[in-house]
Short mmCIF file of C-alpha atoms and ligand atoms in Angstrom, two decimals:
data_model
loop_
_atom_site.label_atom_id
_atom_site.label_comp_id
_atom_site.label_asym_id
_atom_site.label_seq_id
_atom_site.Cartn_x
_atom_site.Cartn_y
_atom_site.Cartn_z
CA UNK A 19 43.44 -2.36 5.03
CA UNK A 20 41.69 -0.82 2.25
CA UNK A 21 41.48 -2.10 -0.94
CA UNK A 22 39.35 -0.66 -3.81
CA UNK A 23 38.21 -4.05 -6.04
CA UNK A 24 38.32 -2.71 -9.40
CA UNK A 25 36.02 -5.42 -10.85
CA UNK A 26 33.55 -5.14 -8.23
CA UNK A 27 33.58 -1.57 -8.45
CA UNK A 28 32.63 -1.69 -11.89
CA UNK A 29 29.63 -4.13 -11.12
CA UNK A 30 28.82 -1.81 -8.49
CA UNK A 31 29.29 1.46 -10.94
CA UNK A 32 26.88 0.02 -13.70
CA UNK A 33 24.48 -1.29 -11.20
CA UNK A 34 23.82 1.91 -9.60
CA UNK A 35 23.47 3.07 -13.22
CA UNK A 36 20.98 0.42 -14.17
CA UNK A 37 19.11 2.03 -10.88
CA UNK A 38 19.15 5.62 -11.74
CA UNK A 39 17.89 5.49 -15.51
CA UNK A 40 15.39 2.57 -15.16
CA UNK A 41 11.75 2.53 -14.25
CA UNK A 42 11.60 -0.28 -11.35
CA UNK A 43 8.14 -1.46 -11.79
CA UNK A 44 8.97 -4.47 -9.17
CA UNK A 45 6.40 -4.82 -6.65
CA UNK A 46 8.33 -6.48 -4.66
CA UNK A 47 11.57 -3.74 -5.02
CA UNK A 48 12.05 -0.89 -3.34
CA UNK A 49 15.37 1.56 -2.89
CA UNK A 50 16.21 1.48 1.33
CA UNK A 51 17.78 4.68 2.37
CA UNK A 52 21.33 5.34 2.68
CA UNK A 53 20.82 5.27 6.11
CA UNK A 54 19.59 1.98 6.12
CA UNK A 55 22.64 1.06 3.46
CA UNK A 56 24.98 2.59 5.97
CA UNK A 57 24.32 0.52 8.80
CA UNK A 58 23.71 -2.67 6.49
CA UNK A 59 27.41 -2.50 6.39
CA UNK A 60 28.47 -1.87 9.93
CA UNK A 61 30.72 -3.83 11.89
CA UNK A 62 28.12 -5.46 13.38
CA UNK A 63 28.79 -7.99 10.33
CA UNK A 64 31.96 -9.44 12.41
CA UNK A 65 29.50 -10.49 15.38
CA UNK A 66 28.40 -13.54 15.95
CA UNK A 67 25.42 -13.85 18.18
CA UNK A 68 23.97 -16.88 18.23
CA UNK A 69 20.60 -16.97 20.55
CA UNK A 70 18.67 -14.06 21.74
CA UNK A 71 19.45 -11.18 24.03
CA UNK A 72 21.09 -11.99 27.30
CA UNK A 73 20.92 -15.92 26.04
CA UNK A 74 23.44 -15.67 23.15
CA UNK A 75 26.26 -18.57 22.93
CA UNK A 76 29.24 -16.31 22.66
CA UNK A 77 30.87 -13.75 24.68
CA UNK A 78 30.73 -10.54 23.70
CA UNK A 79 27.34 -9.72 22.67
CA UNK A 80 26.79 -6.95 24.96
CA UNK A 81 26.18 -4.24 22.08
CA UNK A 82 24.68 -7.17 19.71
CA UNK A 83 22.11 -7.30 22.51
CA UNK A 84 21.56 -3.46 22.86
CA UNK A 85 21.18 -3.60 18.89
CA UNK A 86 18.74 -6.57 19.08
CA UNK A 87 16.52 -5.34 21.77
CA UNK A 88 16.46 -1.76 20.03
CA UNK A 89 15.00 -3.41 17.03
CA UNK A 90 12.44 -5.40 18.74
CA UNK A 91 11.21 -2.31 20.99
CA UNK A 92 10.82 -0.24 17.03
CA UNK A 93 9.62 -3.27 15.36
CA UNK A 94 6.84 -3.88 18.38
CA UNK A 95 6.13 -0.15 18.12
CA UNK A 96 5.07 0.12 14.57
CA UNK A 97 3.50 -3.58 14.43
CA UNK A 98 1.53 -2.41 17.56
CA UNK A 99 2.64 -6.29 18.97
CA UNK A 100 3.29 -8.04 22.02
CA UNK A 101 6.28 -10.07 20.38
CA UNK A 102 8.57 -9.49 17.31
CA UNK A 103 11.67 -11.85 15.90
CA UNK A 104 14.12 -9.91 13.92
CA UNK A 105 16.39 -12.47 13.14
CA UNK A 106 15.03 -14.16 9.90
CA UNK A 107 17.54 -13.86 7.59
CA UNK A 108 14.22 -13.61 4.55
CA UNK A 109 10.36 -13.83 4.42
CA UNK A 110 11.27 -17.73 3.45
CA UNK A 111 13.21 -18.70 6.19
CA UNK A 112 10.61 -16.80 8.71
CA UNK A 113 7.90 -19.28 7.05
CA UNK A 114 10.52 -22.09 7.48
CA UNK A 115 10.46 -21.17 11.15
CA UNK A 116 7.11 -21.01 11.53
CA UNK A 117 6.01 -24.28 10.05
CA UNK A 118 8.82 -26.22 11.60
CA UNK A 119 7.48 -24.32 15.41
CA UNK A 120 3.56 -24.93 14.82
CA UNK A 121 3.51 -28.39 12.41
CA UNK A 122 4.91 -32.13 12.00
CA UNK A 123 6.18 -33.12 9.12
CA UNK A 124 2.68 -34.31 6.90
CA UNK A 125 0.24 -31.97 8.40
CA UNK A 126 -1.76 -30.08 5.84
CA UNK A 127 -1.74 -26.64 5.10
CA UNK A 128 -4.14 -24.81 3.35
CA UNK A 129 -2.96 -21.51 1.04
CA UNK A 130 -3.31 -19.95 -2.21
CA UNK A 131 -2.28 -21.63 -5.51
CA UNK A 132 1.12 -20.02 -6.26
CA UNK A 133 -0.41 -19.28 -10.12
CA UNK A 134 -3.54 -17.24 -8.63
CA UNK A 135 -0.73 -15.12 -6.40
CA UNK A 136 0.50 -17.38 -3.40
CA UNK A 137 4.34 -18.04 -2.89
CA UNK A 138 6.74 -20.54 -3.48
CA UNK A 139 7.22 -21.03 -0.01
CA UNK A 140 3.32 -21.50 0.73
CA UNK A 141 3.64 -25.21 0.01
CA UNK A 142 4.76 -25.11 -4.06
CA UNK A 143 5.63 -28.70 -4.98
CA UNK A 144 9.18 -27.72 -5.85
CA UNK A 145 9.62 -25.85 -2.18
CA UNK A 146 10.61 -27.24 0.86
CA UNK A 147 7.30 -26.23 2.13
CA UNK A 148 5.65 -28.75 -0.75
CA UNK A 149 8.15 -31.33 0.67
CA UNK A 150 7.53 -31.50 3.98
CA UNK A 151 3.88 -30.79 4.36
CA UNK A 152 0.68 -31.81 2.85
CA UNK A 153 -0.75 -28.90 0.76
CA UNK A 154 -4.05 -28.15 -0.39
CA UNK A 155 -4.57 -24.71 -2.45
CA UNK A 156 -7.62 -22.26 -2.77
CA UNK A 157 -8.71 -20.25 -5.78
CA UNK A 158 -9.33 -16.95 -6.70
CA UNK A 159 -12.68 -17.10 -8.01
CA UNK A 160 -12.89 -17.32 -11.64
CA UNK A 161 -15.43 -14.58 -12.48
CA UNK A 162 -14.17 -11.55 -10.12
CA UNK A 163 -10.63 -13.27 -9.64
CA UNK A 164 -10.71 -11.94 -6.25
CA UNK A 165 -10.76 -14.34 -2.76
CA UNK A 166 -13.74 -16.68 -2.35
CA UNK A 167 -14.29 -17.01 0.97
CA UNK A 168 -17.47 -19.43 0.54
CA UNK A 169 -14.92 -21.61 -1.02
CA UNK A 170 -12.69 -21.47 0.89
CA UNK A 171 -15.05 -22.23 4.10
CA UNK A 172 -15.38 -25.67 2.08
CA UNK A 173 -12.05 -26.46 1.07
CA UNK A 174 -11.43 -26.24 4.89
CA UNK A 175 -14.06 -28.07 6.29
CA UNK A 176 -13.42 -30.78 4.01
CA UNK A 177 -9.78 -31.43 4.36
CA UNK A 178 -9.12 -29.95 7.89
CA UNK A 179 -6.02 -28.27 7.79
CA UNK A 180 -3.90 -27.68 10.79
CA UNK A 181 -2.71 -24.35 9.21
CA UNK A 182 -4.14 -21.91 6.74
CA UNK A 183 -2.28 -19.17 4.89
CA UNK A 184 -3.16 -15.96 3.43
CA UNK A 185 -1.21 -12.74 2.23
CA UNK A 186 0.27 -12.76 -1.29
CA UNK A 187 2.78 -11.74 -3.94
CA UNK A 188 0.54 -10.94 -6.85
CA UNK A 189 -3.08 -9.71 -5.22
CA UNK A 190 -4.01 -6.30 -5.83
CA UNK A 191 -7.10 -6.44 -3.60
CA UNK A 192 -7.17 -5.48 0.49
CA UNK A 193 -7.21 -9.02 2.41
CA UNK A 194 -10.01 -9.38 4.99
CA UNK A 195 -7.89 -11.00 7.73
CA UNK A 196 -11.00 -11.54 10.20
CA UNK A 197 -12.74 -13.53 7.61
CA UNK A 198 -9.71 -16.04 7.51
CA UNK A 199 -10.12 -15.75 11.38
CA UNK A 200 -13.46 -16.96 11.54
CA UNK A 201 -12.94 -19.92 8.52
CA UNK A 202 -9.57 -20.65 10.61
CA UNK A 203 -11.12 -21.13 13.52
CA UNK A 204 -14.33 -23.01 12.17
CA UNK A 205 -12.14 -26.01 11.32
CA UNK A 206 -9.94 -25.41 14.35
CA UNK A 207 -6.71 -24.31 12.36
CA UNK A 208 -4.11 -22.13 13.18
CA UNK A 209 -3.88 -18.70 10.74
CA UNK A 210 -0.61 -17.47 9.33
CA UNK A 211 -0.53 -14.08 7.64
CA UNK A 212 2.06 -13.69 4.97
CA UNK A 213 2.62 -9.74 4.75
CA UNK A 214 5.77 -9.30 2.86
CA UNK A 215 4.35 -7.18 -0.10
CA UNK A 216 1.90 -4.98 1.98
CA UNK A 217 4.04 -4.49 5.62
CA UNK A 218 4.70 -1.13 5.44
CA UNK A 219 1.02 -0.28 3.73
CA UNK A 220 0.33 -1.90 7.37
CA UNK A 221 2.97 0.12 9.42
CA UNK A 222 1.11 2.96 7.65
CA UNK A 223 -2.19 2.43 8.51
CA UNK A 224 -3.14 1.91 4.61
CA UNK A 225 -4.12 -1.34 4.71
CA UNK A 226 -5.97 -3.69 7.45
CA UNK A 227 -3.34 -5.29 10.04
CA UNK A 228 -3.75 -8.70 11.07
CA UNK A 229 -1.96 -8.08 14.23
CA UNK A 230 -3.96 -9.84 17.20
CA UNK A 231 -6.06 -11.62 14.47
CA UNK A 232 -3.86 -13.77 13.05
CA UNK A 233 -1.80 -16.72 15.27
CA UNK A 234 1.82 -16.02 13.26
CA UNK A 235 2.61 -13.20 10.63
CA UNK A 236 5.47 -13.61 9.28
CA UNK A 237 7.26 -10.73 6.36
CA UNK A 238 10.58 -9.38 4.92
CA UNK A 239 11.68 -6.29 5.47
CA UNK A 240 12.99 -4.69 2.23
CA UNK A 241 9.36 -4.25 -0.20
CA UNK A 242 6.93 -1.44 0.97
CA UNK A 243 8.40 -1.39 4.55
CA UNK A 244 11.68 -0.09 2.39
CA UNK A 245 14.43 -1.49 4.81
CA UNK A 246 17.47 -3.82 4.53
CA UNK A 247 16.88 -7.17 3.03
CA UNK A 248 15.33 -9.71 5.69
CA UNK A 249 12.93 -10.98 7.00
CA UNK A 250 10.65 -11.02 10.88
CA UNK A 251 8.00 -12.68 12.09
CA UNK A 252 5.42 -11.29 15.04
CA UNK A 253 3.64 -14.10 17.07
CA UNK A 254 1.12 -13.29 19.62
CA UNK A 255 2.89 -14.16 23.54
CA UNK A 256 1.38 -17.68 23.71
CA UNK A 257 3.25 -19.14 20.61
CA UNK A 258 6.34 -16.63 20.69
CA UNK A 259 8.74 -18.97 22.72
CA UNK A 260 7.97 -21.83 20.28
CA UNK A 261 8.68 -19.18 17.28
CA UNK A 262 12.06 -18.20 18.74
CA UNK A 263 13.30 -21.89 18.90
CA UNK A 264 11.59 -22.55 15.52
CA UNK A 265 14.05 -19.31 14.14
CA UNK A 266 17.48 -20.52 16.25
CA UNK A 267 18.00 -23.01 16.86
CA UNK A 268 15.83 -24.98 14.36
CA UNK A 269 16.15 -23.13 11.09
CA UNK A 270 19.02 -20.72 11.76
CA UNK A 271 22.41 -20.88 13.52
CA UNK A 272 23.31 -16.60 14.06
CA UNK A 273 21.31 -13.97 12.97
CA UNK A 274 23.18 -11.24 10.61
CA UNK A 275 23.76 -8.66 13.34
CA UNK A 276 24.27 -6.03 10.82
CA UNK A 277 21.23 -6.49 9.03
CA UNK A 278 19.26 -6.51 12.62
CA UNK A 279 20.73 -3.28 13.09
CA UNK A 280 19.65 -2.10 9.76
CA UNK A 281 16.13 -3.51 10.65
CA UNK A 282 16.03 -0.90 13.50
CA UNK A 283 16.54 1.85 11.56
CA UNK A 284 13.61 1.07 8.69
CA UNK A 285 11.83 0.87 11.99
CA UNK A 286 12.38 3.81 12.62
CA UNK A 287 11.43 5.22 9.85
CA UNK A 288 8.67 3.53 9.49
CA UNK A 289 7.09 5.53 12.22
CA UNK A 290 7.72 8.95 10.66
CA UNK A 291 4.74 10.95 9.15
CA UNK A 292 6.82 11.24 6.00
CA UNK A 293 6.54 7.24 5.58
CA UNK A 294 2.46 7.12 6.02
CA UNK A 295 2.61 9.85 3.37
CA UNK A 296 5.15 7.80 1.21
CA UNK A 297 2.36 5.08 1.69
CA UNK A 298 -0.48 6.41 0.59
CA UNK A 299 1.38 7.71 -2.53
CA UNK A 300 2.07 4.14 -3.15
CA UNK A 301 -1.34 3.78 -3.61
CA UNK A 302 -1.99 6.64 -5.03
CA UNK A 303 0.29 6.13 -7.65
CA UNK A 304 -0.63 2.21 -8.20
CA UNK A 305 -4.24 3.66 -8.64
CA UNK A 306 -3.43 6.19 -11.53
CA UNK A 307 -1.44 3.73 -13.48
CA UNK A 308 -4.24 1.54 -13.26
CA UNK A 309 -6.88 3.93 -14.26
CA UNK A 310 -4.59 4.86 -17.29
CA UNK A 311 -3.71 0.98 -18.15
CA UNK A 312 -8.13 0.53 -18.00
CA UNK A 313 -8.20 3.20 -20.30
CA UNK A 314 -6.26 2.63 -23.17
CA UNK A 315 -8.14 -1.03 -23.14
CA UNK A 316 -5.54 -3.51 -20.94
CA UNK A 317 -7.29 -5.95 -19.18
CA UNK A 318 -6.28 -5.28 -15.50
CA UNK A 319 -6.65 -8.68 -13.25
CA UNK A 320 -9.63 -8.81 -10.92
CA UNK A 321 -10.04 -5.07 -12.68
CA UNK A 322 -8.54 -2.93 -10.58
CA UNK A 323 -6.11 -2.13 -7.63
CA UNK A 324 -6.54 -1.45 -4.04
CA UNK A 325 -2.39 -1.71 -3.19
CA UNK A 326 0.64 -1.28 -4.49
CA UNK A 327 0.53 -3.35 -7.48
CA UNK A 328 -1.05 -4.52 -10.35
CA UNK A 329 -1.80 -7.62 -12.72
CA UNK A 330 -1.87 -6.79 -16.62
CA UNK A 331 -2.97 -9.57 -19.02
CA UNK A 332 -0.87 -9.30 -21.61
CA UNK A 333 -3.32 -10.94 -24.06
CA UNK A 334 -4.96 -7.92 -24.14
CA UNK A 335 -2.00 -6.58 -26.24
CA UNK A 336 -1.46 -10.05 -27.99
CA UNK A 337 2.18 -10.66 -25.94
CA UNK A 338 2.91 -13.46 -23.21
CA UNK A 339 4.04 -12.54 -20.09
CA UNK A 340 7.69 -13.03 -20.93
CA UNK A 341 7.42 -11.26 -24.09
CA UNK A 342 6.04 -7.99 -22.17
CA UNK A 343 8.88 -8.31 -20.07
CA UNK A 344 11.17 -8.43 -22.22
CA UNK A 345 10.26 -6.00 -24.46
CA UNK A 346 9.88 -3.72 -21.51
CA UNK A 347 13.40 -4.31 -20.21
CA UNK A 348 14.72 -3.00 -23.22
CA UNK A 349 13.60 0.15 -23.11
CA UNK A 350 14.65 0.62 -19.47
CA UNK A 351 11.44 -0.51 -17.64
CA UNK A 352 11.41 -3.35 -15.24
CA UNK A 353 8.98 -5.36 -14.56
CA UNK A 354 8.39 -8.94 -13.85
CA UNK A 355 6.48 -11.44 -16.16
CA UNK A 356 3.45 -13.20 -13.36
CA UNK A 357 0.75 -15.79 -13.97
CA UNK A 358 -2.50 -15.00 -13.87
CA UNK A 359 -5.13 -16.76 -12.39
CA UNK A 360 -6.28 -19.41 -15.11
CA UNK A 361 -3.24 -18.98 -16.72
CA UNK A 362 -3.12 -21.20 -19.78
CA UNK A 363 0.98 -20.66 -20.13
CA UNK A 364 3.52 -22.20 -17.92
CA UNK A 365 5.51 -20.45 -15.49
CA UNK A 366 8.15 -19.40 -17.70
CA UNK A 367 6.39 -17.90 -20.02
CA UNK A 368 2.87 -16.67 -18.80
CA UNK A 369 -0.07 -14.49 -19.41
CA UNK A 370 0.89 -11.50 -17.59
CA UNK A 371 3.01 -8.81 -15.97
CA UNK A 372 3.23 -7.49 -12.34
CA UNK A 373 3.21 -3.74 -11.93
CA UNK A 374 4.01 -2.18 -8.50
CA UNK A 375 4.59 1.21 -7.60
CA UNK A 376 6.76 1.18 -4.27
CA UNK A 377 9.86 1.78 -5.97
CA UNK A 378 9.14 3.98 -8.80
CA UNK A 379 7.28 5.99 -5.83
CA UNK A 380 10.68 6.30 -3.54
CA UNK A 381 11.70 8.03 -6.13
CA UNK A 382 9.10 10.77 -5.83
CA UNK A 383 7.47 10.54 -9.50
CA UNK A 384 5.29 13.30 -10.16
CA UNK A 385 1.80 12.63 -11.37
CA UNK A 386 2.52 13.76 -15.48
CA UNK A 387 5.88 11.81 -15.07
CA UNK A 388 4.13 8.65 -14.08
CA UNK A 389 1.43 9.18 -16.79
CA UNK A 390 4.03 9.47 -19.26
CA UNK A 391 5.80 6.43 -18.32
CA UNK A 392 2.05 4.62 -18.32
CA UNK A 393 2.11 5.75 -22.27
CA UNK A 394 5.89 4.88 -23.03
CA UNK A 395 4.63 1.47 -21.25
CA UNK A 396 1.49 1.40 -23.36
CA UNK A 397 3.60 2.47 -26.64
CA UNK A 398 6.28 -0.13 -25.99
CA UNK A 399 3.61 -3.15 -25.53
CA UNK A 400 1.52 -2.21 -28.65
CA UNK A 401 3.98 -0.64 -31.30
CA UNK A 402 7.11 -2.40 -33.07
CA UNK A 403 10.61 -2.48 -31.83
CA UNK A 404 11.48 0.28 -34.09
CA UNK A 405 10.68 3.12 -31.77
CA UNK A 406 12.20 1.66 -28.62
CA UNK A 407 15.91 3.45 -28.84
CA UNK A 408 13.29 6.70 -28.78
CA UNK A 409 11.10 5.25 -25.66
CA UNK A 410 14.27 4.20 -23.83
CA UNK A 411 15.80 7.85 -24.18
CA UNK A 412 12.63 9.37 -22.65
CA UNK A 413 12.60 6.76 -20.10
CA UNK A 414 15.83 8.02 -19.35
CA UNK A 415 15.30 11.68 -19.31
CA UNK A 416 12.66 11.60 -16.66
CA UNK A 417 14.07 8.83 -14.62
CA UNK A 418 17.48 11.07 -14.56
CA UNK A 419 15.66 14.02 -13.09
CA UNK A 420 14.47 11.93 -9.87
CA UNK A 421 17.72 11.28 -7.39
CA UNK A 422 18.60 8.22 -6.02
CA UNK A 423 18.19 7.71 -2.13
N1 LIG B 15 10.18 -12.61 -4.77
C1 LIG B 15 9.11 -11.91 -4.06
C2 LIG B 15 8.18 -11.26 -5.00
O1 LIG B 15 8.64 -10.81 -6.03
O2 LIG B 15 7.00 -11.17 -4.73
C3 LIG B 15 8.41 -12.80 -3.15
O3 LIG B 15 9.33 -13.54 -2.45
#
């Protein structure tokens, strides 16, 4: 049977629209290949597979287990690991998994404030993770805005924690995973790296890995690694069996078999020269925007970039957070509004916008082009809603010249 669904072709037709002739400034977004939208929707979607390969708890998984085991031999290939899970269905649910394998309900966790660039599922009062466990935050350190590791030493020899967390959604610096290490071990605590935002930076060889350093790392698959939406986790041998069971069947009942598959083929490439160059365009990109932001006067958090993203504070240009955003949006460039560390405003509203440059760099932005968008960005924070039908046209015009993968 095949049906075309008029309204949801429509939703599709403008959203694929929305794609083409905006700016995605979304650290966090990137555009997968069509391969890796292809196999997103194979039939793999009708399988269920509960378990792991060769242990499932339904017949018929013979190809479900040739799909599974292909995406843990790529995944273990790029992470350079002994042990990969592909089956979380999102960076949450692979934290889920790894608290409810490694803690009891009440132990303490040490990670980074959600406002100074941690995540919701670090142990924010409204998460499950705030719920269940008892969590203590670090800082960024006020002056630099950049990790403390002296202070974080003491936070951890004073309360203890049986877990400490670090990789972030909103830090522009590189993260020294041996210095966790050595404060993680100091106080006897396991270390779980967070990698989401920077995985493929990692795969790539652009950024420190804290494969055999850390105890768990844990990331989704879909932001600089640039596959299907999802999430994995890669556990060094002596924890891996207590992973698995934390995954299925504590958190999860089957994985999405389809997605899996799709997993696979980011994997693969993942491992292609073209993606270490994509990667170091990334930063190459996030760098120029930066310089350019510094230049016309924005205050850039912690000053500068070393990744794929940035922190502006908006107060620089008089606007909260959600103001920038907004105004942004209108002309046709997305971005999201973030806290910044010491952020007066509440979450809603906030102090400052996130600027990342996976996306925009999928998209294969020349140098001028990205400059240009850097002044139609600086132009549409700093001048009055009169001239944004003019910005959003020229928005347009160069984001119209760059193909969709
Ligand atoms: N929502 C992601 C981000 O934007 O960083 C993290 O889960």
């Amino acid at each position: 049977m095949n049906i075309t669904d008029i309204e949801i072709e429509n939703i599709l037709e403008n959203e694929q629209k929305r794609q083409r002739d905006s700016a995605v400034f979304i650290a966090s977004e990137n555009y997968a290949s069509s391969s890796v939208r292809k196999y997103t929707s194979s039939i793999l979607t009708n399988k269920y597979a509960e378990g792991y390969p060769g242990q499932r708890y339904y017949a018929g998984c013979e190809f479900a287990d040739q799909a599974e085991n292909l995406a843990i031999e790529r995944g273990k290939k790029i992470f350079e690991s002994e042990h990969i899970n592909v089956q979380p269905h999102s960076g949450s649910q692979a934290n889920m998994a790894a608290y409810i394998s490694l803690l009891n309900p009440g132990d303490r966790i040490l990670s980074l404030s959600l406002d100074h660039g941690g995540h919701l599922s670090h142990g924010h009062n409204v998460n499950f993770s705030g719920k269940i466990y008892e969590i203590h935050n670090y800082f960024l350190d006020e002056e630099t805005e950049m990790l403390d590791f002296d202070s974080i030493q003491k936070i951890a020899e004073e309360i203890k924690p049986k877990l400490i967390i670090c990789g972030f959604s909103a830090y522009s610096r590189v993260i020294n995973f041996e210095k966790f290490r050595k404060i993680a071990d100091s106080v006897n605590a396991l270390m779980m790296a967070d990698i989401a935002h920077i995985a493929g930076l990692i795969v790539a060889k652009q950024h420190p890995s804290p494969v055999n350093i850390a105890d768990i790392i844990t990331s989704t698959t879909h932001k600089t690694l640039r596959g299907p939406r999802g999430g994995i986790a890669i556990i060094k041998n002596s924890l891996s069996k207590k992973y698995d069971r934390g995954i299925f069947p504590a958190v999860q009942g089957g994985p999405i078999m389809n997605n899996v598959i799709a997993k696979a083929v980011a994997f693969k490439e993942a491992s292609s020269e073209g993606f270490v160059q994509y990667s170091k365009d990334i930063i190459t990109n996030s760098k120029l925007l930066c310089g350019f932001f510094k230049d016309k006067q924005l205050r850039i958090v912690s000053d500068d970039t070393e990744n794929h993203l940035m922190l502006i504070d908006t107060r620089s240009v008089n606007l909260s957070g959600a103001e920038a955003e907004e105004k942004l949006n209108s002309v046709g460039i997305i971005v999201n509004k973030n806290a910044i560390p010491f952020d007066p405003n509440p979450p809603r509203i906030t102090s400052g916008i996130r600027i990342g440059t996976p996306a925009i760099t999928t998209r294969k932005i020349s140098e001028n082009d990205l400059l240009q968008i850097g002044e139609l960005i600086f132009q549409t924070l700093t001048t009055s809603a009169k001239k944004s039908t003019y910005i959003k046209q020229e928005v347009n015009k160069i984001m119209n010249k760059l193909p969709l993968p």
